[in-house]
Coordinates of C-alpha atoms in Angstrom, one line a residue:
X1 CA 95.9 153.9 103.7
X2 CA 93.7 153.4 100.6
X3 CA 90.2 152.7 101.3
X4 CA 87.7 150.9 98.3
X5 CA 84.2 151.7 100.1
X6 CA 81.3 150.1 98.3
X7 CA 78.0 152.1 98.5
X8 CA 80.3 155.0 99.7
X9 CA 77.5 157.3 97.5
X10 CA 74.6 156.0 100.4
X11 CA 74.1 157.9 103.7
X12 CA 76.8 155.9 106.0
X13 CA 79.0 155.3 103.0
X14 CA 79.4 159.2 102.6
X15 CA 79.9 159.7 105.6
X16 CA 82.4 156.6 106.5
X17 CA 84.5 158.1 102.8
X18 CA 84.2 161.6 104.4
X19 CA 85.7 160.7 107.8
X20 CA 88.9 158.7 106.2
X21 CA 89.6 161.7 104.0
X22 CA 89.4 163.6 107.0
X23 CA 92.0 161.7 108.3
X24 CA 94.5 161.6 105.7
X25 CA 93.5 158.2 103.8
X26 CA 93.2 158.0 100.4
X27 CA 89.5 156.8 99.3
X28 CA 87.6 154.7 96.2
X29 CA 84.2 155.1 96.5
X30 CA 82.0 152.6 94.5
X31 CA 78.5 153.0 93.9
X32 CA 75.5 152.9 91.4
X33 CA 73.1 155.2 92.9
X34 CA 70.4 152.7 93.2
X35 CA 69.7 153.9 96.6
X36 CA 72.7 156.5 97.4
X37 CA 72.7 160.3 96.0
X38 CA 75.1 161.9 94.0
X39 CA 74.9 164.7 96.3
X40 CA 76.4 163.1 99.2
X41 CA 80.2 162.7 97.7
X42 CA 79.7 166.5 95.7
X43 CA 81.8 168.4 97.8
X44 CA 84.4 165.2 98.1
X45 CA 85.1 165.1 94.4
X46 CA 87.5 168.0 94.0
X47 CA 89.7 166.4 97.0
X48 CA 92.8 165.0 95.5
X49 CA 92.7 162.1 97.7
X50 CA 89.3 160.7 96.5
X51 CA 88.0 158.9 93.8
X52 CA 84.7 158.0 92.4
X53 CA 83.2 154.7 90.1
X54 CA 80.2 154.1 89.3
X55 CA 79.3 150.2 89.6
X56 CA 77.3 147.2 90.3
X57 CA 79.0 145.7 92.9
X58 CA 76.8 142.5 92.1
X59 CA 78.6 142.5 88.9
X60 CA 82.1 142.8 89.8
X61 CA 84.7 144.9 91.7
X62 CA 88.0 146.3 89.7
X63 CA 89.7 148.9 91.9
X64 CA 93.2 149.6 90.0
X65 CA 96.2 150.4 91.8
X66 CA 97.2 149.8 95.3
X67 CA 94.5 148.5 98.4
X68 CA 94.3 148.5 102.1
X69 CA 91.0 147.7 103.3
X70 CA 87.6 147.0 101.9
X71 CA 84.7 148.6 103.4
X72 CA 81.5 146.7 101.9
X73 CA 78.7 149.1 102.8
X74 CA 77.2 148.3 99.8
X75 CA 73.2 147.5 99.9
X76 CA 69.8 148.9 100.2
X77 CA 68.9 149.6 104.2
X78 CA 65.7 151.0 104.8
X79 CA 62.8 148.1 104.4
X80 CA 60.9 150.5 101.4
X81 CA 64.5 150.3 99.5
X82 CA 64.4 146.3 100.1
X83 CA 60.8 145.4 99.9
X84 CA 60.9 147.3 96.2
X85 CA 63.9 145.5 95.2
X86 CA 64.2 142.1 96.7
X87 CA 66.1 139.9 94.4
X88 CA 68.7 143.0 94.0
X89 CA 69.0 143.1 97.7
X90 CA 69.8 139.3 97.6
X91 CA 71.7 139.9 95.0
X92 CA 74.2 142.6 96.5
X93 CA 74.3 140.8 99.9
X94 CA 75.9 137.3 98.2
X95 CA 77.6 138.4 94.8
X96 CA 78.6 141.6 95.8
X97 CA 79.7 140.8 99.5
X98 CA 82.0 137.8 97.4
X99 CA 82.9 140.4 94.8
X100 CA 84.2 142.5 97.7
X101 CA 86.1 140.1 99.5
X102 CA 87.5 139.0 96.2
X103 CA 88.9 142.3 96.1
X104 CA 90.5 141.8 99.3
X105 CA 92.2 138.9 98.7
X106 CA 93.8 140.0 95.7
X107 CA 95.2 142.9 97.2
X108 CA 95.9 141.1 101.2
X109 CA 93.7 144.0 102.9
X110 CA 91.8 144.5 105.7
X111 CA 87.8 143.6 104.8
X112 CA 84.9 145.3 107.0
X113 CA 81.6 144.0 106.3
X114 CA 78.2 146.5 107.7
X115 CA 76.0 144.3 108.6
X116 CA 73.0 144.4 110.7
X117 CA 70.7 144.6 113.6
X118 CA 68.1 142.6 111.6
X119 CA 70.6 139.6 111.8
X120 CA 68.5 139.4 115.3
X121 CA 64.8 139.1 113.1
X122 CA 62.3 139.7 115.9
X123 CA 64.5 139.0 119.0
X124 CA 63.0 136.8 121.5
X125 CA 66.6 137.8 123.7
X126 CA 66.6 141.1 125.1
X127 CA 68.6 143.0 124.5
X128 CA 70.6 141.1 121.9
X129 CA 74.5 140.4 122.1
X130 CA 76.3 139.3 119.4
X131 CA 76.4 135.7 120.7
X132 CA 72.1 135.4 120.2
X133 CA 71.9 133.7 116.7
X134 CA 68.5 135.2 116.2
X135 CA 64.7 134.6 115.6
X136 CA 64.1 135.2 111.8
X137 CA 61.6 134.6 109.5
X138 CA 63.6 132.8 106.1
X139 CA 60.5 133.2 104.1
X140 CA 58.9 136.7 105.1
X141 CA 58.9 139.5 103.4
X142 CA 62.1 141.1 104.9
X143 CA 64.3 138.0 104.7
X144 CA 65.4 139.2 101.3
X145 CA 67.6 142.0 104.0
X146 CA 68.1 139.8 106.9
X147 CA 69.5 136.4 105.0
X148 CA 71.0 139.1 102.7
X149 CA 73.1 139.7 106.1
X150 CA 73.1 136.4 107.6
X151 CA 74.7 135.1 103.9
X152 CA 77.1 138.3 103.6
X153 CA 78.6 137.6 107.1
X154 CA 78.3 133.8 106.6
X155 CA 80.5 134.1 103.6
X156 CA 82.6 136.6 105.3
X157 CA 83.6 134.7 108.0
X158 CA 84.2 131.2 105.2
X159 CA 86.9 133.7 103.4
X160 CA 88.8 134.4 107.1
X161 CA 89.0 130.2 108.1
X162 CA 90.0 129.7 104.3
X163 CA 91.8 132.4 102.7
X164 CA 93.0 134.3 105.8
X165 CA 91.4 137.3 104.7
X166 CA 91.3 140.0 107.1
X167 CA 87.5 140.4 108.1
X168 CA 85.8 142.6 110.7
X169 CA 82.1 142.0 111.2
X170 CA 80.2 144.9 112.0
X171 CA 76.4 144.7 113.1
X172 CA 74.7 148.3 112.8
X173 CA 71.6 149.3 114.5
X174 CA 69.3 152.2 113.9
X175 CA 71.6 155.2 113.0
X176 CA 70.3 158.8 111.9
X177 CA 72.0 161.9 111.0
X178 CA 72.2 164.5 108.1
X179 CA 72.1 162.5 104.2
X180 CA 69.3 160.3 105.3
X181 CA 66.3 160.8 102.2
X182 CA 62.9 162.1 103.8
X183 CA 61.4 159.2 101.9
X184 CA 63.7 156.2 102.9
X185 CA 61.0 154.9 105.7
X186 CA 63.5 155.1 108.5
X187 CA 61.4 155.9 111.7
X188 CA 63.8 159.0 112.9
X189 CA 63.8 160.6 108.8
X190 CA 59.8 159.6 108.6
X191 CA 59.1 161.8 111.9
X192 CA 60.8 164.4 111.3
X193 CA 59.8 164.8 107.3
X194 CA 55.9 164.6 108.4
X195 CA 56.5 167.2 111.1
X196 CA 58.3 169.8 108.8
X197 CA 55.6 169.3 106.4
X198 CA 52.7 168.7 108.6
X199 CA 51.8 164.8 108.1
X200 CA 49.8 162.5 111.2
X201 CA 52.5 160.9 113.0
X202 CA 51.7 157.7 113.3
X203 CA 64.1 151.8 119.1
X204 CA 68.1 152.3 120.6
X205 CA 69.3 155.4 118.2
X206 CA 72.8 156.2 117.2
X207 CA 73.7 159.2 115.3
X208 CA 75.7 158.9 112.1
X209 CA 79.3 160.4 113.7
X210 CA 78.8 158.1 116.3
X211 CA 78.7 155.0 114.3
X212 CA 81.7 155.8 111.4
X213 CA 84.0 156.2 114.6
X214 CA 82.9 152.3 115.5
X215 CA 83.0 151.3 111.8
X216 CA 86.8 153.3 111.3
X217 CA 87.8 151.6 114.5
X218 CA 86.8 148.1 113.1
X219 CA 89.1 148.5 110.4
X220 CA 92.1 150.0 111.9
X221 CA 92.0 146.4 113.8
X222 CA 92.3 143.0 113.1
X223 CA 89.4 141.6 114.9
X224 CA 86.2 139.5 113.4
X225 CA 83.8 140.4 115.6
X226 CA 80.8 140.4 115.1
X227 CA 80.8 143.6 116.8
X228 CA 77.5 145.2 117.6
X229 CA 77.8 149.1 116.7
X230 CA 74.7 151.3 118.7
X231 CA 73.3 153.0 121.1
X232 CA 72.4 150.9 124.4
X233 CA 70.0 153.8 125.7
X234 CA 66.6 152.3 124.8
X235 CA 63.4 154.5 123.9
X236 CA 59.9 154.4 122.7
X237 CA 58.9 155.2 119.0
X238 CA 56.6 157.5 121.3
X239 CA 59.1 158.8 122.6
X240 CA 61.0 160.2 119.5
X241 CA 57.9 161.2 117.8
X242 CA 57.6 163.4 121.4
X243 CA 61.3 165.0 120.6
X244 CA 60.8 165.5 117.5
X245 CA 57.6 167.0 117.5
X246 CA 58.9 169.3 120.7
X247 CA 61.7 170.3 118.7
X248 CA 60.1 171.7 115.3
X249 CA 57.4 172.9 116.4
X250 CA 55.2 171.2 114.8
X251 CA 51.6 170.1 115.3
X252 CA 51.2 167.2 113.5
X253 CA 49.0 164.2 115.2
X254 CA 50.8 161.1 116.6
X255 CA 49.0 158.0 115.5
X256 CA 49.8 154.5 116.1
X257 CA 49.9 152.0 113.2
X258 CA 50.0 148.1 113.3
X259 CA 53.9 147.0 113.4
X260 CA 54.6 145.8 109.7
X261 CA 54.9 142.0 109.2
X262 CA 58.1 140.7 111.3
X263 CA 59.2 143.8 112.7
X264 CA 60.5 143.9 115.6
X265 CA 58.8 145.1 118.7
X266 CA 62.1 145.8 120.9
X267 CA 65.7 145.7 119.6
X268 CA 68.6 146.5 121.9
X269 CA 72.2 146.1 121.5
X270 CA 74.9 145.1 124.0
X271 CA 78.2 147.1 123.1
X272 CA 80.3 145.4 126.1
X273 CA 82.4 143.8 123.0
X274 CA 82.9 147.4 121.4
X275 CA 83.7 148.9 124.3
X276 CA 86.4 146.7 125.7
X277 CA 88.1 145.4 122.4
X278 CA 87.7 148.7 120.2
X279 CA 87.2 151.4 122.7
X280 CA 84.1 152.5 121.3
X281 CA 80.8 153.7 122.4
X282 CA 78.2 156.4 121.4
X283 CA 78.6 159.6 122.8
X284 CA 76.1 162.2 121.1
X285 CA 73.0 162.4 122.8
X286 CA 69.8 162.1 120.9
X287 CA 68.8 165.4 121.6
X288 CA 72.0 166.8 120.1
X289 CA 71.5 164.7 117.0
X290 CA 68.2 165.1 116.4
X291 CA 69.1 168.5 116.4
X292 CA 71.4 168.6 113.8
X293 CA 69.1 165.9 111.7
X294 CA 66.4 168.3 112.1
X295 CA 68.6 171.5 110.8
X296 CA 69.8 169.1 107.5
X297 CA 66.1 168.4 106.9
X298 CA 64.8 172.3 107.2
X299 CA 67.5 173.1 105.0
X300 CA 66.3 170.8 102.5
X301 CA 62.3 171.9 102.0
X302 CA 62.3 171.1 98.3
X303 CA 62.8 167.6 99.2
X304 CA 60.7 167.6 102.4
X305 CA 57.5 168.5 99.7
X306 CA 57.9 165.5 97.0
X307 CA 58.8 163.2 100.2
X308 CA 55.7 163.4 102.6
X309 CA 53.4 161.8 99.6
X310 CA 55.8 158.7 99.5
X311 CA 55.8 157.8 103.4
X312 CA 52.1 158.4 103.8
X313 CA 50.9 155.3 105.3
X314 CA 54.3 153.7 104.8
X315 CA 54.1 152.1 108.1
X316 CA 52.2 148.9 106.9
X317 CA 55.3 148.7 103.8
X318 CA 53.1 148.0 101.6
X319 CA 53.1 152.1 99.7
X320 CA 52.9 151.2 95.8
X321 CA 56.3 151.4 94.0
X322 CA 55.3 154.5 92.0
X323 CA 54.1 156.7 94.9
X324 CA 56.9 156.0 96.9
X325 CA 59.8 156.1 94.3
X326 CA 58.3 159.8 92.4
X327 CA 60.7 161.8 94.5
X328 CA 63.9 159.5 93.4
X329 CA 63.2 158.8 90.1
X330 CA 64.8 162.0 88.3
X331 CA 68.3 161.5 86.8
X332 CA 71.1 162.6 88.7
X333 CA 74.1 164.4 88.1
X334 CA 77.6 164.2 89.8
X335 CA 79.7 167.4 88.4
X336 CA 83.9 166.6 87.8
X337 CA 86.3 168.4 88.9
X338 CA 86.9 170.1 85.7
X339 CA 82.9 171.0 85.0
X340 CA 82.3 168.2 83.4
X341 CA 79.0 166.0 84.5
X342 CA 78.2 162.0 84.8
X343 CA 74.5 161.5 84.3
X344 CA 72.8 158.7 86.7
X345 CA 69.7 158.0 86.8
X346 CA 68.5 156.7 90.6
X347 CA 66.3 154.1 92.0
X348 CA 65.4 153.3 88.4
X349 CA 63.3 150.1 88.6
X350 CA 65.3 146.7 87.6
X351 CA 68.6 148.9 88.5
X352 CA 71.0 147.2 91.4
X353 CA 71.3 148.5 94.7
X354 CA 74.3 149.8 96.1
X355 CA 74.3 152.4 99.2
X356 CA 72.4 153.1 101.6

């Protein structure tokens, strides 16, 4: 099968481009590096069966040649990313989520769309199934992500009752793993960047492996969904902080911050639908993940350093665009197969998101 995955440079796309090479599919990635890294895909670009494009899937999407499926990963994820690029974000959830499916109904193949959690806003059902429509803000600050979403599967779901397209909604909640950047704002990458390096400290988590067997399992079928894909167990932010601090060692102070404007205070997904029509579930503990995130992170010091500036006091989301984009900003370069080298320049303001 050929695969076109948009944002397949971000830290699920890499992963999701990884796990189809691994199995014998063939594999487009598109992305701009807005918020992805060219590092992620390195090691894939020497594998016969993938290929890289840089684009702005809010512009358009030209894959040549033969495809399968669609996997629209394509957007900005972590609320820093979003909050610093709001009209990009919109942008990327409506034209590029029609761009996508465009593609797919040129080419009659299978379309997986990633949404999200925050579909849910601040849920006033707990814990959410896929059948709660949700308690969002349409004017707050992160509506630019959630009715991003909301449109993106909206629009989705339009192309399946009128062009038959073959969609598969896919709601993602927190995930972690190795490829997550220290500075992205995500409460598992925050934590463990501020206890490497020493910073205060100030919900369900699934790790990255986990959640690319849900999303390849959504596109080997021919279901809609919307499928929740996460981890049922439920714990404190307290909690994790606890783990993580256990687990490096470190002695950095837990301190508790004010919850940032229409965040939610519990989230909580119901996987009965994933379990009984796509036989998946989570099954790496957060011990054993956290683990292995911790290990990627350690490994990485020269980025811990020019990260812990950027998430210090990123908890209200409201760090200024300069201090938290200094350890992003620096062009980028993707090497060929052949030694030769594609210059990108990342996160570069005005530029459009793609990844995550």
């Amino acid at each position: 099968m050929r695969v076109a995955v948009t944002g397949g440079g971000g830290f699920l796309g890499s992963h999701l481009c990884e796990a189809l090479l691994r199995r014998g599919d063939s594999v487009v990635c598109l992305d701009n590096f807005s918020t992805g890294d060219p590092e992620n895909i390195a090691p894939l670009l020497a594998h016969p069966a993938f290929e890289f494009q840089q684009a702005d899937v809010s512009v358009s999407v030209q894959v040549a040649g033969r495809v399968d499926a669609v996997a629209h990963l394509a957007s900005p994820a972590s609320p820093p990313d979003y909050l610093r690029h709001p009209l990009e974000t919109l942008a990327v959830g409506s034209r590029g989520t029609e761009n996508a499916l465009r593609l797919a109904l040129r080419h009659n193949a299978r379309f997986i769309l990633a949404s999200t959690s925050e579909i849910y806003g601040d849920p006033l059902l707990h814990p959410q199934e896929e059948t709660y429509w949700g308690n969002v803000n349409s004017i707050g600050p992160r509506s630019v992500y959630d009715e991003a979403k909301r449109y993106a599967e909206a629009v989705s779901a339009a192309y399946r009752r009128t062009h038959g397209v073959d969609v598969g909604i896919a709601r993602i909640f927190n995930t972690y793993g190795p490829r997550m950047r220290p500075h992205d704002g995500r409460v598992v990458s925050s934590f463990i960047t501020q206890a490497l390096t020493g910073e205060p400290q100030t919900r369900s988590f699934c790790y990255v492996d986990d959640l690319v067997r849900g999303l390849v399992a959504l596109l080997d079928s021919s279901e809609l969904g919307p499928f929740n894909l996460g981890n049922p167990v439920e714990r404190t932010v307290s909690e994790l902080a606890g783990i993580v601090l256990e687990m490096t060692g470190s002695t950095s102070e837990v301190k508790h911050h004010p919850l940032p404007v229409d965040d939610p205070v519990r989230r909580r997904p119901v996987i009965t639908r994933a379990r009984e029509v796509l036989g998946w579930e989570p099954e790496i503990d957060i011990t054993e993940g956290l683990r292995r995130t911790v290990a990627y992170f350690a490994a990485h010091a020269d980025r811990l350093a020019a990260s812990a500036a950027s998430i210090r006091g990123g908890q209200d989301e409201t760090v200024p665009l300069a201090a938290a984009t200094s350890a992003s900003l620096k062009p980028q370069t993707i090497p060929g197969p052949a030694g030769a080298a594609t210059g990108v320049a990342s996160s570069a303001p005005g530029a459009t998101v793609a990844g995550g």
